C-alpha angles and dihedrals in degrees: 000000000000121000090250092053091048092051091048090050092051091046090051091051091050091048092049092047090048092052092048091049090048091054091050091049091049091050091051093046091053098043090117095041108104091193094056121093115208116252127220122206118202134174115241133174118241125219089263091056096253120136113237136175117251116199120204134173119241090232122161107195096193092053092047089055090048091050092051090052093046093046091053092049092046092050091050093049094048091048090052093047090052091052093047090050089053090053090047092052088058087063094051100266128276094343094049090225094166099036121124088243090060092050091043090056090049091049092049090051091050090048091052091049090052091048091056091049105029093163093056109102091192090058089048092053091046091055091051091048091051089051090052091051090051093050091046091052090055091048092049094046091051092050089049094049092051091047089054090051091050091048090050089050092051091048089052089055091050094049093046088055090048091049092052089050092049091049090052090050089046090058091056092046092048091051090051090053092049092049093050090047094049093049095045093243124144106281097189099101093043091049091050090053092048094048092048089059091044091057091049091050091050092059089059100040132006108259140185123194133212121196114213136179117322091019090289112159130209123195129211132181119245090266093050102261113147110253100168130004114157086322133029119268116230119256113203135187134167109213124220112217101197129039130194128170107294097024111138116214124221125259128250113240124205112190087340095307119116115240113233120235121238117265139203137031094286089038127235089217118133110196130004096279094064090046091051090051090051091049093048099041106028116016101041094040090050090053088048089053089055092051090049091050090054092048092046092051092050092054090048097046094049097040118117126227136188092201097271104037129048126198134175112269124179094000124047133175140198125237125227089261091057098253126126109268125235126231103290121229122229090261098046116114105226101170109179097019089129090064094059105030112125142159116273110258087224089081099036109101094201089058095048096268132133119235092203089071086080089062095045098042093236100122098109095040095234097093142038114191094175100058092159092056092233110175089206093056109131105155094103094046090049091050093049092049090050092048090063089063098043123103115265138178121252132185117269089219090077092066097236134101109297095217121052141097121287090244092052092043093055091048099041119122102252132218089259090069089053089048097056094038089054089050090053092050096051111113116257111261117250116270112247122231120274090264089068134060116279118253126235118226118249104265121252107226136169118268116269142187144286139343135137115275 
């Protein structure tokens, strides 16, 4: 071997060793970087017989696909838990201190106290005050539910914008991978950048990837809609600023195809967008249905009738047109009644009313059950108290048992509790290899309130 050849050989060895050391150093430097995939440097022999360093990524395609699926599910579940916790906070937290059921129990107790002392004007006023607290709790809960829907809608708009930005960035990253592949350059850094974006996309919408010629990648949603193929597909959404009971939110469209909302107590949602749709369009409206069923039953139970005509008594409500509502029948759709239910001014002292009209059954003006004017008359109060414990019919749309007492209905464990408990019991998703991003455990949260099962 000539001196020149020997020197070239030594130089080649030094270069190869330097590249290998550089790969090791880079791996060590990125040990805490969840978006970095470990490199492997190996010595290969070229066609000319020279020894060269070949750098490869320790990528496991199957595990990456599994991670993307798990990440999307985890993101959906955490989004749903956050929404359920917001609904729970409306009720006063774990003890449900401000829930309608709590105020209903207090009202029932005040009503019983009044029935045992029908001549006591203080007891009469206490019963009316408890009724006002109950009505106010239904109003407040309804406002809160609709605020949660509006917040979910606004978050959808934000995440749709983020998703479009990520898809645009993904196009640039994908082009960089294709260029490096076509020129024979090291693709590791470009692939890391592309997969980082892919992971971020998967937290917003469930995604599957297909690698084609020249390392080109196409993306599809979990249901097969094209998300990226050579160029990003447009994701569109028209936000709704204000929500009231009965408002229907707009759909999310990916490449012109509507994105389905998550379904079920353990949620089929993949990605936060589907979970937000489920919260906005299923969970919160179901809880609103339950509030409306309670308000409707209160108006019915405390209505007054002369045998042929029925009119609201202690509790009244306002229709969408602004008029005072009549006593609803079991089949009447009174969406949003919980937002307007109130105590009849006829028994509110501060508004010129007389609380003893509750005892006498003279609130509506069409009846008088205490014709003798007996201050010890308690028959009507006893009947009203008993009516709260009698079996009634409720709409199946609210997701609870259709036959039970009003008191039991308001206190019943709702489907929302089942939803979050099921989320807590789901097995923890498998941890991906070090070359992939770490998973977060499914959060353990307190049970919450209502959704359809």
